[in-house]
GROMACS .gro file of C-alpha atoms in nm:
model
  141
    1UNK     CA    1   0.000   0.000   0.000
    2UNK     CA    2   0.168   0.345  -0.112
    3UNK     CA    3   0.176   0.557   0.203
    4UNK     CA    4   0.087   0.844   0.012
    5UNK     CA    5  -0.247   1.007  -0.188
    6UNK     CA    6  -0.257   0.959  -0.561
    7UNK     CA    7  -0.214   1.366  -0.591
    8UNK     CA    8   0.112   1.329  -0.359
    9UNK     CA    9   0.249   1.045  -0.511
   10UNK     CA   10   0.171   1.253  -0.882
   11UNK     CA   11   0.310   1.530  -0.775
   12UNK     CA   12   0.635   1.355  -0.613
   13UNK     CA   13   0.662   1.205  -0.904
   14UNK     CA   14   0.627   1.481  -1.148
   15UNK     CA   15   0.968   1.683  -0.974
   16UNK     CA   16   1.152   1.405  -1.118
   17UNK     CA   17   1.415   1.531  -1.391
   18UNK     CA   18   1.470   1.422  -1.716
   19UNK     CA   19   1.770   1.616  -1.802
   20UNK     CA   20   2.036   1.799  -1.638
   21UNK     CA   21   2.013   1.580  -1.333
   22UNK     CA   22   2.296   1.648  -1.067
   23UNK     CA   23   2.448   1.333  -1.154
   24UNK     CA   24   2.472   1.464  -1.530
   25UNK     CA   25   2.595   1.790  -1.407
   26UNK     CA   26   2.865   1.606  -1.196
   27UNK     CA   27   2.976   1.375  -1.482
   28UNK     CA   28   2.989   1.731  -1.687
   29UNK     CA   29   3.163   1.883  -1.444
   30UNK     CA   30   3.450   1.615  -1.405
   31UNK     CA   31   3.447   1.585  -1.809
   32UNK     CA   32   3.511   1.992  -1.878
   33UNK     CA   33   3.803   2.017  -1.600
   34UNK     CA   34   3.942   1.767  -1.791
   35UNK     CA   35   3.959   1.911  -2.107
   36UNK     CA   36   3.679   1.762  -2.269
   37UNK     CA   37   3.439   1.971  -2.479
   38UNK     CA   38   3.105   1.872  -2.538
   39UNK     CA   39   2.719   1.960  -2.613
   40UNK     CA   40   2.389   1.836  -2.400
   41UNK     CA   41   2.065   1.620  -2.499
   42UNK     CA   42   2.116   1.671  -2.863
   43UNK     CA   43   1.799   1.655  -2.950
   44UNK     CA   44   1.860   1.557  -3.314
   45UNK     CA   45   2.037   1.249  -3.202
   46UNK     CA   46   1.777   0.923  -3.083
   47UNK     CA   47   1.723   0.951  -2.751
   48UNK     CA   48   1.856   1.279  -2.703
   49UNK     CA   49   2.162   1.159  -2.529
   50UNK     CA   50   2.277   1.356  -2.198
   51UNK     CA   51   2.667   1.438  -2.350
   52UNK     CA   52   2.784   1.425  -2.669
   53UNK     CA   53   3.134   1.448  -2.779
   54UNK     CA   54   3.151   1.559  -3.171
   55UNK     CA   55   3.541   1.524  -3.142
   56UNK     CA   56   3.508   1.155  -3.011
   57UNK     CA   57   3.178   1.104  -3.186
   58UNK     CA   58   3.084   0.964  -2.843
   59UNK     CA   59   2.758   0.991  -2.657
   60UNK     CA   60   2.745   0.950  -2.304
   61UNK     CA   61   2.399   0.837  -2.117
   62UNK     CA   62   2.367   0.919  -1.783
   63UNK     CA   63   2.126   0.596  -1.680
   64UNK     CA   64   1.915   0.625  -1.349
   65UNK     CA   65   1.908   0.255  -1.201
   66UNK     CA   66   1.550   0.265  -1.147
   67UNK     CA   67   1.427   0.413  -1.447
   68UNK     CA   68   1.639   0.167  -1.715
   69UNK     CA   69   1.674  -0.127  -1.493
   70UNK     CA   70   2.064  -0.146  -1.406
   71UNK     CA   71   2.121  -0.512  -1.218
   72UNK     CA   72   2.173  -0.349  -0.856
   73UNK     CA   73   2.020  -0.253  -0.554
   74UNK     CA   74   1.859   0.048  -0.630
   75UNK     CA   75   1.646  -0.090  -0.913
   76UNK     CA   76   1.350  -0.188  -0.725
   77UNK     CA   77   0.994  -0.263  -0.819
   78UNK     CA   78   0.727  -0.052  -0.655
   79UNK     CA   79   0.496  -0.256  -0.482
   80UNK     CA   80   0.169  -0.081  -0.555
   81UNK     CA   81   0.080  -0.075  -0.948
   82UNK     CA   82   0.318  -0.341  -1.032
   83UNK     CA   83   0.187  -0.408  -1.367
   84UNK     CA   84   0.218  -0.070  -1.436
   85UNK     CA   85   0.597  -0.029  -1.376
   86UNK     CA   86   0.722  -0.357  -1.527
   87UNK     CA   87   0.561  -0.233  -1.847
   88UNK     CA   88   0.696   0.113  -1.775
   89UNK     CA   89   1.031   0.003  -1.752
   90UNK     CA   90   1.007  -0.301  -2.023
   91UNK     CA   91   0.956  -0.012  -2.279
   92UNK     CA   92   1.242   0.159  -2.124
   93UNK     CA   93   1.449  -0.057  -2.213
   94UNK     CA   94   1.350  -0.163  -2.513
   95UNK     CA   95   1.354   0.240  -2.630
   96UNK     CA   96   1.722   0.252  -2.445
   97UNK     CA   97   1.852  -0.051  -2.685
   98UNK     CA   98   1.652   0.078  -3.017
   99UNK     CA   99   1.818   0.415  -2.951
  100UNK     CA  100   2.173   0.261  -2.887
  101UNK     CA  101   2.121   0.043  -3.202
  102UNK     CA  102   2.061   0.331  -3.404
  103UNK     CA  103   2.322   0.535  -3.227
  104UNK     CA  104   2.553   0.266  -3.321
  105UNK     CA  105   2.409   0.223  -3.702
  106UNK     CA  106   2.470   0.599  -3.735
  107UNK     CA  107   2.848   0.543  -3.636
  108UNK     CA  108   2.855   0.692  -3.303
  109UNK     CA  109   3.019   0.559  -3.012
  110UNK     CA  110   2.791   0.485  -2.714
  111UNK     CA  111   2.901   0.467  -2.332
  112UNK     CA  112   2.602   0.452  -2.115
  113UNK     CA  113   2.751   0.504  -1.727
  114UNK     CA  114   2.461   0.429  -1.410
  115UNK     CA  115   2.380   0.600  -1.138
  116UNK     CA  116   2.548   0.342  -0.886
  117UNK     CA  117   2.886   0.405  -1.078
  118UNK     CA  118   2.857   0.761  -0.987
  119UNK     CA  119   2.800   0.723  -0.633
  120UNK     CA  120   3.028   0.468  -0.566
  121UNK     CA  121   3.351   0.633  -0.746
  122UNK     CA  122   3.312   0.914  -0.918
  123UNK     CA  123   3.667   0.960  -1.028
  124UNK     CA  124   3.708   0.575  -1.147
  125UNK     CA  125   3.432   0.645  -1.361
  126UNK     CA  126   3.559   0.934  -1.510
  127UNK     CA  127   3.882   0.779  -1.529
  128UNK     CA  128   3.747   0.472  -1.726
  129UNK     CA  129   3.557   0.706  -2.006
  130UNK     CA  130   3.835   0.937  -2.065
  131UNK     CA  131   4.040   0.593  -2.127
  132UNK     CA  132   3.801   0.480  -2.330
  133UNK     CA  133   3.715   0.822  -2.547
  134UNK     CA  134   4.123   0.830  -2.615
  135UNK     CA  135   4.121   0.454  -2.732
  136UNK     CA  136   3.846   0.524  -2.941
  137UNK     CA  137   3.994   0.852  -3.081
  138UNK     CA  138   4.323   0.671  -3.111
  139UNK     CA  139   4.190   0.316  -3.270
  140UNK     CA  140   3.914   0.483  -3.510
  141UNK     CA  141   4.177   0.733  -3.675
   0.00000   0.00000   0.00000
C-alpha cells in the first residue's frame, strides 16, 4: 500500500528530472576540467543523449538505475501498481537498446555510465571514459 495520496504520489513524481540531473551535471563537471568539450541532450540524435562528444563522436547516457533497470540494488519494483511499472520500464528498455542500435548504425560511439557508478567512485568512472574516449579517438583514426 503506497503511504501516500494519488495527488502526492503525482506530484512527487512529477519533480523528477529528465535532463540535467545532478548526476549529469557532476559527470559534466568532471568531463570539462578535464579538457573535454562537449554539447547536451542533442535533440537531433535518438534519444537525445545527456553528452555528446563531436570530437570523439561519443555519446554518453547518464542511466538512473530505477528508471532503465541497471542489475543493482537500487532498481526496485514498486509494490503498488506493479503491472504498471514492469511495463513502464520493459519499454524503457526496449527504447534505451533501439536508440543505442541506431546510435551505433549511425556510427557513433555509445558509453552509457549508471547511477550506482557515480555514487560509488566518481573519479574511477571518469577515469574509465576518458580511457576509453582516447582509445576510441586513437583506434578509429
Amino acid at each position: 500500500m503506497d503511504n501516500l495520496s494519488k495527488k502526492d504520489r503525482s506530484l512527487n513524481m512529477s519533480h523528477i528530472k529528465g535532463k540535467n540531473t545532478s548526476l549529469e551535471i557532476l559527470v559534466r563537471k568532471k568531463l570539462f576540467a578535464d579538457g573535454f568539450r562537449y554539447k547536451t541532450n542533442d535533440s537531433s540524435l535518438p534519444g537525445k543523449p545527456d553528452i555528446v562528444l563531436p570530437k570523439y563522436h561519443t555519446v554518453i547516457f547518464v542511466n538512473g538505475c530505477f528508471w532503465h533497470r541497471h542489475n543493482c540494488k537500487l532498481a526496485t519494483i514498486p509494490k503498488t501498481n506493479t503491472e504498471y511499472w514492469i511495463n513502464k520500464f520493459k519499454k524503457n528498455e526496449e527504447n534505451d537498446e533501439k536508440n543505442y542500435r541506431l546510435l551505433r548504425n549511425y556510427g557513433w560511439h555509445v558509453i552509457v555510465v549508471w547511477e550506482c557508478e557515480i555514487k560509488e567512485d566518481i573519479d574511477k568512472l571518469i577515469s574509465t571514459i576518458e580511457e576509453e574516449l582516447r582509445d576510441y579517438l586513437l583506434y578509429d583514426s
